[in-house]
Coordinates of C-alpha atoms and ligand atoms in Angstrom, one line a residue:
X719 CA -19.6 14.4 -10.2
X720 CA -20.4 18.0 -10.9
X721 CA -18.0 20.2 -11.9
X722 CA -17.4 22.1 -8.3
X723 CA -13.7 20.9 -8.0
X724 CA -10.4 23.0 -10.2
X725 CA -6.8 22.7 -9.3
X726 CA -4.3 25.5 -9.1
X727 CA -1.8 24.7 -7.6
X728 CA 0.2 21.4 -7.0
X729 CA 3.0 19.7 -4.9
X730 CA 3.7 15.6 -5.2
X731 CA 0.2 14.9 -4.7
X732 CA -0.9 18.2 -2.6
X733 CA -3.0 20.7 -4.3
X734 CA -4.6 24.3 -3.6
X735 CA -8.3 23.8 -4.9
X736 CA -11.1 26.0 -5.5
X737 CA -14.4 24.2 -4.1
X738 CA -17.1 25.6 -5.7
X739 CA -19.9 25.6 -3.7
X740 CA -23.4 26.6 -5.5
X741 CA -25.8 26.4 -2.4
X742 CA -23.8 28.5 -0.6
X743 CA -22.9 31.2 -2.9
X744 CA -18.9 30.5 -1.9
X745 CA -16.2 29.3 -3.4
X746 CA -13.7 28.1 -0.6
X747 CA -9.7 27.8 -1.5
X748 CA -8.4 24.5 -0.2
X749 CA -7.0 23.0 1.5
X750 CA -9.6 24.2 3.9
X751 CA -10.3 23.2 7.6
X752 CA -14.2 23.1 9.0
X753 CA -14.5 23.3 12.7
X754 CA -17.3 20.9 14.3
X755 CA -20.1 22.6 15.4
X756 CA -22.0 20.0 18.0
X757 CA -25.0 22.3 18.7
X758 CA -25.9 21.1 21.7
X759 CA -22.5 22.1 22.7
X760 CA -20.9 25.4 21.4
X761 CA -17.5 26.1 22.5
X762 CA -16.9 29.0 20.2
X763 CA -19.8 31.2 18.4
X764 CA -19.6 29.8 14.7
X765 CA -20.3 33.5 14.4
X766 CA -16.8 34.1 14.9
X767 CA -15.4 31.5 13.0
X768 CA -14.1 33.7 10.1
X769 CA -12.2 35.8 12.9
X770 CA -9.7 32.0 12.8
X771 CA -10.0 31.6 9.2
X772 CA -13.2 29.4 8.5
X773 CA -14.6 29.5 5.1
X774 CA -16.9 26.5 6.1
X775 CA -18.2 24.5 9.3
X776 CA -19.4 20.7 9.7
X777 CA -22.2 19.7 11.7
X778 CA -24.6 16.8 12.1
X779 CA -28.4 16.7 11.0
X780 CA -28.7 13.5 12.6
X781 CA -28.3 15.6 16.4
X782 CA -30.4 18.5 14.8
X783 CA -33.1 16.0 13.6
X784 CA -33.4 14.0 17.2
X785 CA -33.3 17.3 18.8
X786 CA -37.0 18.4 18.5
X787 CA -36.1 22.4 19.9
X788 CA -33.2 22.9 17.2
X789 CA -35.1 20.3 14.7
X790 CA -38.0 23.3 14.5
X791 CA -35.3 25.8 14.6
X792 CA -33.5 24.5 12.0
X793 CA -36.5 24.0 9.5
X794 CA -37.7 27.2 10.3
X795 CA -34.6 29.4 10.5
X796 CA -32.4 27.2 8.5
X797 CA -29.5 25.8 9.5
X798 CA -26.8 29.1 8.9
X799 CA -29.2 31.3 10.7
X800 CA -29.7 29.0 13.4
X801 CA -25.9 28.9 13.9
X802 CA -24.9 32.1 13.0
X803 CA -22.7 31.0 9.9
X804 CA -22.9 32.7 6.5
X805 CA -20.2 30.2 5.0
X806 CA -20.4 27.1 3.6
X807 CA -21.9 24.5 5.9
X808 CA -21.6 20.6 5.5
X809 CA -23.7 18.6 7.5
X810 CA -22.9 14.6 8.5
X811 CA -25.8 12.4 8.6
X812 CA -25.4 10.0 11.8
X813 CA -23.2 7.2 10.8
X814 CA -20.7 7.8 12.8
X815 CA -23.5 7.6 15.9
X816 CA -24.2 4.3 14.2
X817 CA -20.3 3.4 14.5
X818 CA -20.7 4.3 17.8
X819 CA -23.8 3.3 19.0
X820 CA -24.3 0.2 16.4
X821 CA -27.9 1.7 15.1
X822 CA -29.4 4.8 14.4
X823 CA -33.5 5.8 13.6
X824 CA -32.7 7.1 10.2
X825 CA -31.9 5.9 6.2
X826 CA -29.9 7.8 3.5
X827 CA -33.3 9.1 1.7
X828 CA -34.9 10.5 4.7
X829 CA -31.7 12.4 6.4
X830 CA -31.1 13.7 2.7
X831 CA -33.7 15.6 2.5
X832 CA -33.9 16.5 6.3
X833 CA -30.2 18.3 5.5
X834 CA -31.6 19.9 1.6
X835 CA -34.7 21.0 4.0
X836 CA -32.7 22.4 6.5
X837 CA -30.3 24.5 4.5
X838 CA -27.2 22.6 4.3
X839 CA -24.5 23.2 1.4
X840 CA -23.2 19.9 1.6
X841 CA -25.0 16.7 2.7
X842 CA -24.1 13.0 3.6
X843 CA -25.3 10.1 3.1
X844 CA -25.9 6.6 6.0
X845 CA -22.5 5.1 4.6
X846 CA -21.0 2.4 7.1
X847 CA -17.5 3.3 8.8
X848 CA -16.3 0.4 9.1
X849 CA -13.6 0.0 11.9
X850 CA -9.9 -0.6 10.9
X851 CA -8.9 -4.5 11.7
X852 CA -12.3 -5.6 11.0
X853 CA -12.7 -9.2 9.1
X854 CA -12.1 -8.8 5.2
X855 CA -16.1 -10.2 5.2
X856 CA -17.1 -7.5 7.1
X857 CA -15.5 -4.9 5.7
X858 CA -16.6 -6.3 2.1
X859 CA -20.1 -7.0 3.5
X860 CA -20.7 -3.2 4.9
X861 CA -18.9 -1.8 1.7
X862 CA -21.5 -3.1 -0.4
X863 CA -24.0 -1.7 1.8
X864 CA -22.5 1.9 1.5
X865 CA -22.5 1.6 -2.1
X866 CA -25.9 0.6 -2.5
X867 CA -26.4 3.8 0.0
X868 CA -24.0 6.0 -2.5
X869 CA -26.2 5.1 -5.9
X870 CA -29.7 5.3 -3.4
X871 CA -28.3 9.2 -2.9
X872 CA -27.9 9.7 -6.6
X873 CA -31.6 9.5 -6.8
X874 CA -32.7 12.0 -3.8
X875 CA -33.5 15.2 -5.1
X876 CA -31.0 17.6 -3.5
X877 CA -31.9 20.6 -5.4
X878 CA -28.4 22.4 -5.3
X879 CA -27.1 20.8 -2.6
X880 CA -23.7 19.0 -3.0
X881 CA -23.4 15.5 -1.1
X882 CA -20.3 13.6 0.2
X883 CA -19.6 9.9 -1.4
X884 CA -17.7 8.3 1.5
X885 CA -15.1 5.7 0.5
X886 CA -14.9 3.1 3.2
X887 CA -12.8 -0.3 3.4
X888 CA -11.6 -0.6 6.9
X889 CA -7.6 -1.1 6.8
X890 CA -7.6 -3.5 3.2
X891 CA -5.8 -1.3 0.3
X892 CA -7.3 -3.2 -2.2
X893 CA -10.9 -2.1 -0.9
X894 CA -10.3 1.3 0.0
X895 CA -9.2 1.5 -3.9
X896 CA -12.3 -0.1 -5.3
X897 CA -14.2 1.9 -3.1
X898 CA -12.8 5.0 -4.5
X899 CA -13.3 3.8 -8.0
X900 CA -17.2 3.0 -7.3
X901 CA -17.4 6.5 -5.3
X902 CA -15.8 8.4 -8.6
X903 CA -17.9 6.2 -10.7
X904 CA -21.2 8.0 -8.8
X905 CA -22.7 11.4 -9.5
X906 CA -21.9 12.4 -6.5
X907 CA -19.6 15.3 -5.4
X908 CA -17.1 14.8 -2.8
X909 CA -14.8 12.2 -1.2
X910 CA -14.4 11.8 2.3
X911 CA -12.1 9.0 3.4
X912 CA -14.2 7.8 6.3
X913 CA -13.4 5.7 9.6
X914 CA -9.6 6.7 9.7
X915 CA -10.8 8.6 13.3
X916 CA -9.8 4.9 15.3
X917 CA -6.7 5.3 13.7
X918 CA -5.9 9.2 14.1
X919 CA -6.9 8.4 17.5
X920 CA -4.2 6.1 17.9
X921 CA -1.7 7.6 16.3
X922 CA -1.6 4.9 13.8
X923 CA -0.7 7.5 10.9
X924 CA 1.0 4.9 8.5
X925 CA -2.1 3.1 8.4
X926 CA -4.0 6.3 8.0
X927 CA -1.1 7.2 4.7
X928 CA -1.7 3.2 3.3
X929 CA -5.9 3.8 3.5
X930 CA -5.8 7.4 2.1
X931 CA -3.6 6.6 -0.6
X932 CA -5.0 3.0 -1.7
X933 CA -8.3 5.3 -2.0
X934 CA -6.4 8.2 -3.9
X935 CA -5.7 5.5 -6.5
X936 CA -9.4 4.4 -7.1
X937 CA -10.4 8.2 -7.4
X938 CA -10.1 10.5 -9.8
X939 CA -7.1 13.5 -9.5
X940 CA -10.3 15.9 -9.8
X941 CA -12.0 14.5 -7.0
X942 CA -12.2 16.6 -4.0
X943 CA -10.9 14.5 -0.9
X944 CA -12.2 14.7 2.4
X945 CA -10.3 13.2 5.5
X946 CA -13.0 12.9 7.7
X947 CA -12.0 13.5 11.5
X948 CA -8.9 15.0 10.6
X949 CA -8.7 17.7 13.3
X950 CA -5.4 17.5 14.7
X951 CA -2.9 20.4 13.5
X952 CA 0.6 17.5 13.6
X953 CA -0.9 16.1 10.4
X954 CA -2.2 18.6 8.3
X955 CA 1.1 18.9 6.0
X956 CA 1.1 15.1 5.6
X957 CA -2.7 14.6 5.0
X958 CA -2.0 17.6 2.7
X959 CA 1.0 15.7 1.1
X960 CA -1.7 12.4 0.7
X961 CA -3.9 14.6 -1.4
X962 CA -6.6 15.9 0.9
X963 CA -8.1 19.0 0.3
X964 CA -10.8 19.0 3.5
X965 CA -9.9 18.5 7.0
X966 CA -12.8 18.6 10.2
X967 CA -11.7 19.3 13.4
X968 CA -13.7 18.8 16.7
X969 CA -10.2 18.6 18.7
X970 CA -10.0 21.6 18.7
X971 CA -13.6 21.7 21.7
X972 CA -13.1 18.4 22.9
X973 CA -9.3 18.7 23.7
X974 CA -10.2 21.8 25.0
X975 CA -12.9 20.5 27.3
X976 CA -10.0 18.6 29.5
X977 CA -7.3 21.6 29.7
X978 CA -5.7 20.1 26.5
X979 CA -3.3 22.4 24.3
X980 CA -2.4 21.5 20.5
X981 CA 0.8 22.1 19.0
X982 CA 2.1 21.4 15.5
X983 CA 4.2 18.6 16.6
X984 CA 1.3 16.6 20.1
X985 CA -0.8 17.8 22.6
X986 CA 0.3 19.5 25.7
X987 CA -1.7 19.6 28.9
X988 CA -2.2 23.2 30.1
X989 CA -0.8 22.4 34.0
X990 CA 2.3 21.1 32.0
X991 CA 2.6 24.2 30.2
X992 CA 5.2 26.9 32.2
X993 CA 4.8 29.3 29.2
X994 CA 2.9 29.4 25.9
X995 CA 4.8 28.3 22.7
X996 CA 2.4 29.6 20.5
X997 CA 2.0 33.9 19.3
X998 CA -2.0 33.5 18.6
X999 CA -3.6 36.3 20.8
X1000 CA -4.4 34.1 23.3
X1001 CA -0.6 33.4 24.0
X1002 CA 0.3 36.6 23.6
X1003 CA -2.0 37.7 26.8
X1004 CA -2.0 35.4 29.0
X1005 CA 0.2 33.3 30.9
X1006 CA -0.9 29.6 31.9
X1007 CA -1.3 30.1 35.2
X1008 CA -3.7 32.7 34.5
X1009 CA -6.0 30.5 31.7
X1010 CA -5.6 27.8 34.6
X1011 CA -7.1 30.0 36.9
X1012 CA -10.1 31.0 35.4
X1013 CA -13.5 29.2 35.5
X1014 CA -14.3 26.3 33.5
X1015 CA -16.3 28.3 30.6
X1016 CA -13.8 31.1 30.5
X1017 CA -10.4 28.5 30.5
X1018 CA -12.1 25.9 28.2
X1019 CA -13.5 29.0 25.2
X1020 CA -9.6 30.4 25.2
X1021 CA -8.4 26.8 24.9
X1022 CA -10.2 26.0 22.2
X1023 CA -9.5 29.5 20.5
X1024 CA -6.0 28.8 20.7
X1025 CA -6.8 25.3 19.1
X1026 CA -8.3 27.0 16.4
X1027 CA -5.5 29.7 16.0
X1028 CA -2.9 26.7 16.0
X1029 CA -4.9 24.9 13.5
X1030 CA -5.6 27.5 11.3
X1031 CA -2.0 29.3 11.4
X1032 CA -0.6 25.6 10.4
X1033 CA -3.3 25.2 7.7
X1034 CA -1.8 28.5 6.0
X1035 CA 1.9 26.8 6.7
X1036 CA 0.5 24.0 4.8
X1037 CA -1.0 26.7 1.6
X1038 CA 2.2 28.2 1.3
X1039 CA 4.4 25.6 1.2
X1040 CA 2.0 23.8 -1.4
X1041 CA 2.2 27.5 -3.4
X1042 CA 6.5 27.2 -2.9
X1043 CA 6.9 23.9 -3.6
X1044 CA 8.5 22.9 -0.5
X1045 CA 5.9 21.0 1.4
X1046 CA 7.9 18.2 1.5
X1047 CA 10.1 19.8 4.0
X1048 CA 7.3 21.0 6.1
X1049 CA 6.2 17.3 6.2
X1050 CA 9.5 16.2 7.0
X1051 CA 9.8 18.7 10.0
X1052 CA 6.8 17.5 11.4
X1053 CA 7.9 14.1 11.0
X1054 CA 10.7 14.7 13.2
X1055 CA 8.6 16.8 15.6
X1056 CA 6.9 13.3 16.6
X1057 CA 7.7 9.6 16.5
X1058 CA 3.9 9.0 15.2
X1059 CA 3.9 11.6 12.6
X1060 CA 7.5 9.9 11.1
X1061 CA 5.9 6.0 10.9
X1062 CA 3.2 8.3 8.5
X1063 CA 5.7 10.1 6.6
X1064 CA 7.6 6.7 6.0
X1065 CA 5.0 4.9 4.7
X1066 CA 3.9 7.6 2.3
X1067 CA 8.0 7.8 1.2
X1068 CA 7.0 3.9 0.8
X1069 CA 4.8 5.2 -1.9
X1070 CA 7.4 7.9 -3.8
X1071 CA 6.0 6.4 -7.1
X1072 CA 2.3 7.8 -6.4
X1073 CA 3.1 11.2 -5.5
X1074 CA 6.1 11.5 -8.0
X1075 CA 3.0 10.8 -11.0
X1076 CA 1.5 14.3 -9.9
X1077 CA 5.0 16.4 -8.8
X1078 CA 5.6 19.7 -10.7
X1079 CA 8.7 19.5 -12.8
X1080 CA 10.4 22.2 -11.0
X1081 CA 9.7 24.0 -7.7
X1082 CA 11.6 25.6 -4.5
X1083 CA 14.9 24.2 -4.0
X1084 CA 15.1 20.5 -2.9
X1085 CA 16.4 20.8 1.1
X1086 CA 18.3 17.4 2.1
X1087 CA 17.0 17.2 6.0
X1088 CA 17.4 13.8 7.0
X1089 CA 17.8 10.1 5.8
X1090 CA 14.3 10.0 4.8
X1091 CA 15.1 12.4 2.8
X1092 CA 16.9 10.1 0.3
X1093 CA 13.4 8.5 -0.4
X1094 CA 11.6 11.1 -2.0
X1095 CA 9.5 11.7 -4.7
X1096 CA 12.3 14.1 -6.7
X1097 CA 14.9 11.5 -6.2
X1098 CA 13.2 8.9 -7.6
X1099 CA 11.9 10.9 -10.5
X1100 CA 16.0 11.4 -11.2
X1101 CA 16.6 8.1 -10.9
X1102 CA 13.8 7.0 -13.3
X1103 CA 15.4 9.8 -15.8
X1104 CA 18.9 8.7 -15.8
X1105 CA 17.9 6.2 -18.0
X1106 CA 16.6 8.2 -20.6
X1107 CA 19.8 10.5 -20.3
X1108 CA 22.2 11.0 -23.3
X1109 CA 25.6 9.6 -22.6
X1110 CA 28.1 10.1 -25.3
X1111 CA 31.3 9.4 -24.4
X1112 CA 32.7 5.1 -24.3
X1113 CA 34.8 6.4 -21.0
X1114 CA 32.7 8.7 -18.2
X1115 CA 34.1 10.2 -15.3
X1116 CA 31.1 10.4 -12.6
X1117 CA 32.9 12.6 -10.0
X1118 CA 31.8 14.7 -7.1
X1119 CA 35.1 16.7 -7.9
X1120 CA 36.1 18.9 -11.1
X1121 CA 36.4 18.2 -14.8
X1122 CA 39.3 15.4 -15.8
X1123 CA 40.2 15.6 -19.4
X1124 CA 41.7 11.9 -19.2
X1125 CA 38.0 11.0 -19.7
X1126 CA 35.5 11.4 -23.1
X1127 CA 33.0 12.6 -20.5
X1128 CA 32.4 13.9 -17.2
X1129 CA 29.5 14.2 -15.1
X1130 CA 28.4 15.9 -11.6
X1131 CA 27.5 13.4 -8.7
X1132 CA 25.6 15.0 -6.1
X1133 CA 24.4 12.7 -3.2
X1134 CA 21.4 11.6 -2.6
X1135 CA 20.4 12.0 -6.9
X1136 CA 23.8 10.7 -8.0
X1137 CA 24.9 11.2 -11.6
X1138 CA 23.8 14.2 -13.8
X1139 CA 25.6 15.9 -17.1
X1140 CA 27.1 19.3 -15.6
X1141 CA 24.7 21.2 -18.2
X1142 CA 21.5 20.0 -15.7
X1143 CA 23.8 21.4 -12.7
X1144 CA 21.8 24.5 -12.2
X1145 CA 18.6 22.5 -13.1
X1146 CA 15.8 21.4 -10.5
X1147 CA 16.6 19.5 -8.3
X1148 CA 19.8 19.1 -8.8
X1149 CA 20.1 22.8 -7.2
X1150 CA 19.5 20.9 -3.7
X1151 CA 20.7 22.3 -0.4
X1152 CA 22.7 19.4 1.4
X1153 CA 24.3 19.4 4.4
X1154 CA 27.8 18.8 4.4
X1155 CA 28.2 15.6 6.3
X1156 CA 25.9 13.8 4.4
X1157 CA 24.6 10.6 5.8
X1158 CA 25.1 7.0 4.7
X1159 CA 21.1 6.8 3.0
X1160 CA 22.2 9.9 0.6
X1161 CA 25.0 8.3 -0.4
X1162 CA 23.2 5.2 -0.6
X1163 CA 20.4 7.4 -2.9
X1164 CA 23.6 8.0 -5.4
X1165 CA 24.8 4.6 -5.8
X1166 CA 21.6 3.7 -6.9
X1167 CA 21.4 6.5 -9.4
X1168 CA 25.1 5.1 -10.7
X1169 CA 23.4 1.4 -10.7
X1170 CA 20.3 3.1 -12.8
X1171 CA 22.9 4.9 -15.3
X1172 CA 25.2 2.0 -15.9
X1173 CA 22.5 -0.2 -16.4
X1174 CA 21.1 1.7 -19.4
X1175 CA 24.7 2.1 -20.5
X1176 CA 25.9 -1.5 -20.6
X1177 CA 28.4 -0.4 -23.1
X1178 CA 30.5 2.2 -21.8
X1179 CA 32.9 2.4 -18.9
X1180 CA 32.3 4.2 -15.7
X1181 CA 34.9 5.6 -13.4
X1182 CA 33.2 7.2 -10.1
X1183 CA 35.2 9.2 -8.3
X1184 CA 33.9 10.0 -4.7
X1185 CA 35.0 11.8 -1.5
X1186 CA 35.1 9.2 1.2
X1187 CA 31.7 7.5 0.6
X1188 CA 30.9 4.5 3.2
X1189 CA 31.1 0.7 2.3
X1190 CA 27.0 0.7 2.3
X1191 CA 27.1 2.7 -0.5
X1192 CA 29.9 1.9 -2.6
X1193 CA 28.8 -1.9 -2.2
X1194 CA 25.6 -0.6 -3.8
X1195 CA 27.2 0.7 -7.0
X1196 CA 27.8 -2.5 -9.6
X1197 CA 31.2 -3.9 -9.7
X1198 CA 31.6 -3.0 -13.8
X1199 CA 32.1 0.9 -12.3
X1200 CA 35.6 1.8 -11.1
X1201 CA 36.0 3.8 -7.9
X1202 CA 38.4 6.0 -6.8
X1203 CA 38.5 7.8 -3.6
X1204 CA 40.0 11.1 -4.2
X1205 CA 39.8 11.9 -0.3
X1206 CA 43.2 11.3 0.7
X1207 CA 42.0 9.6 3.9
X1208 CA 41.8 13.3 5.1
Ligands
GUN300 N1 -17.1 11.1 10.7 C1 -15.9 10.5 11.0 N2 -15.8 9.4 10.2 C2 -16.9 9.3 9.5 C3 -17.3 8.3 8.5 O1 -16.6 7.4 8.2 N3 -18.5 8.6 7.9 C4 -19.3 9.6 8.2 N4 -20.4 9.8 7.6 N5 -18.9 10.5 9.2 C5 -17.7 10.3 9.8
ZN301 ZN1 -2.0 30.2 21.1

């Protein structure tokens, strides 16, 4: 791995990167979305892709290469001349043709130095997607044959060109992580997570969470990742909040190709549409029923330049939430938004441990938005820490009320952290916004925080004092800890 790839800025496991990128003279901030240019089908003029926000495009030399017309143009021309693009341009090499169409006229050598010879930035090796619920044997058997493909691209002289190390595994964990670990383990430059498109395609985005993590863990925190096929706008802030720092989106043409709208939180279909819930120019000027009225080129090019305005806007949602600290929340509200999106964000709260490793100590206030909530990576990392806390006194008062001098010690609880000395109280996270009627799971959080301090603590006394907490949580603080409710059955 050269060294294209610097952090500055993190969140749990989310980053804002600076991808170096020598071929093309850029350096693009991530994370960074690269609209797919088929170019045997151009929706939008890539020459207007910076008007949206592109710093980079993806296209594939396998198409140019079987294409004898833009095969001549593009050796000639080269490829950002032939498409109009001064940016950074990463090219894919036909293996997801050969997922589709089972085999493709190429090898990794050859389309390597078709994609050096036609100008590309960033080139791709023949690696094997190989499709989620496949066999373990195949899924071992076509991983070996990726990695042999990954250690044959080490060798092809690329010049300056950087080159992709796709990390297959179908849907096993354990392979997606040795995967990563071989890919990292290459000289190669960048890691795309490859054949998740089946599952982003059916909305399966907890499987999507379990293989992009499980690959996270075999890679490197300075690797650049890739989730390739990533195009729809609901799942930037969680594929964000996995740790990936490039998305590709060819939604936003094809969706538009059948009257199809994207939103952060699903697709709409434009004769569903009575107004626009969007402010992107396109929505500003014109109703539905006009786009609807237009003719096919005219309806489908402002379709898919509000796809790109969604996609984009929610891409800087996603930057400045990373920069805040409070992407958390923007994945939670798009967890909400859509039952799909919410199975995703649960199985990466299964995972608090992973992204609670790369968390910033302190950030934007900790908002308490729903049960999930209680799961997250800052209540965990309080949990962990309450056994490493100072307690002083024999007999502590835990209380979500005021100070009682009856006791050696007292301590804040705040649902869903639980215990804290008062001196942390204006301390992140413990400066959380809560809502008032908090739910059984916060309370649930705290009691688990109360089990974690007592059980470090095995020789003092606890006394918990609490304000009408439910029997699920005070069945989950251990029976050594005294409770009083100070409610008054009020
Ligand atoms: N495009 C979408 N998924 C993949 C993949 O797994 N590999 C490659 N090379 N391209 C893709
Ligand atoms: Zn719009």
């Amino acid at each position: 791995m050269r060294e294209v790839f610097e952090i500055a800025a993190q969140d749990g496991a989310a980053r804002i990167g600076e991808l170096d990128v020598p071929r093309a003279g850029v350096t693009v901030e991530t994370p960074t979305l690269m609209p797919v240019v088929n170019p045997n089908l151009i929706t939008v003029d890539p020459a207007r892709f910076p008007e949206f926000g592109a710093e980079m495009l993806i296209t594939n030399s396998y198409i140019i290469k079987n294409d004898p017309d833009l095969n001549e143009r593009a050796l000639d021309e080269g490829l950002h001349e032939m498409l109009g693009f001064d940016g950074a341009i990463m090219t894919d090499s036909g293996s997801f043709q050969l997922a589709e169409y089972g085999e493709i006229d190429t090898d990794t050598e050859e389309i390597l130095q078709f994609q050096r010879d036609i100008g590309s930035d960033i080139g791709t090796p023949v690696d094997i997607p190989t499709p989620p619920d496949s066999s373990r044997e195949q899924a071992e058997e076509e991983l070996a044959t990726t990695q042999e493909r990954l250690e044959l691209a080490e060798t092809v002289d690329v010049g300056d060109m950087l080159v992709n190390a796709p990390v297959q595994g179908s849907t096993y964990p354990d392979l997606r992580e040795r995967a990563g670990e071989h890919a990292y383990g290459t000289s190669l430059d960048l890691f795309p997570v490859g054949a998740v498109v089946p599952l982003m395609n059916q909305y399966r985005y907890d499987d999507m969470t379990e293989a992009v993590l499980a690959a996270k863990r075999g890679l490197g925190r300075d690797a650049p990742v890739h989730l390739f096929g990533a195009g729809h706008p609901m799942m930037f802030a969680l594929a964000a909040a996995l740790g990936c720092d490039l998305f590709d989106s060819a939604a936003y043409a094809i969706y538009a190709r059948d009257d199809r709208y994207l939103t952060v939180s699903g697709t709409k279909h434009l004769d569903s549409l009575h107004y626009f819930p969007c402010d992107c120019p396109v929505c500003a000027e014109h109703t539905p029923r006009e786009v609807e009225r237009m003719g096919d080129a005219a309806r489908e090019e402002l379709l898919a330049e509000h796809n790109l305005h969604v996609s984009f806007g929610e891409l800087r949602r996603v930057k400045q939430a990373i920069k805040a600290g409070n992407l958390m929340e923007l994945v939670e509200a798009r967890a909400h938004a859509h039952p799909r999106t919410l199975d995703g964000y649960r199985a990466l709260l299964d995972h608090a441990d992973q992204l609670e490793a790369s968390d910033p100590a302190s950030k934007d206030a900790f908002r308490y938005t729903s049960a999930d909530s209680a799961r997250r990576p800052e209540v965990l990392r309080h949990h962990r820490r309450l056994a490493r806390l100072d307690v002083a006194g024999d007999d502590v008062l835990l209380t979500e009320g005021d100070d009682n001098r009856r006791f050696d010690e007292c301590w804040n609880v705040v649902a869903p952290f639980g215990p804290f000395p008062s001196a942390l109280s204006t301390t992140y996270p413990l400066t959380a916004e809560t809502p008032e009627r908090m739910d059984a799971a916060g309370y649930e959080a705290a009691a688990e925080g109360i089990r974690r301090l007592a059980d470090a603590n095995p020789e003092t006394q606890f006394t918990l004092a609490h304000h009408d907490w439910p029997a699920t949580a005070l069945d989950a603080v251990p029976e050594r800890v005294e409770t009083v409710d100070t409610s008054g059955g009020d």
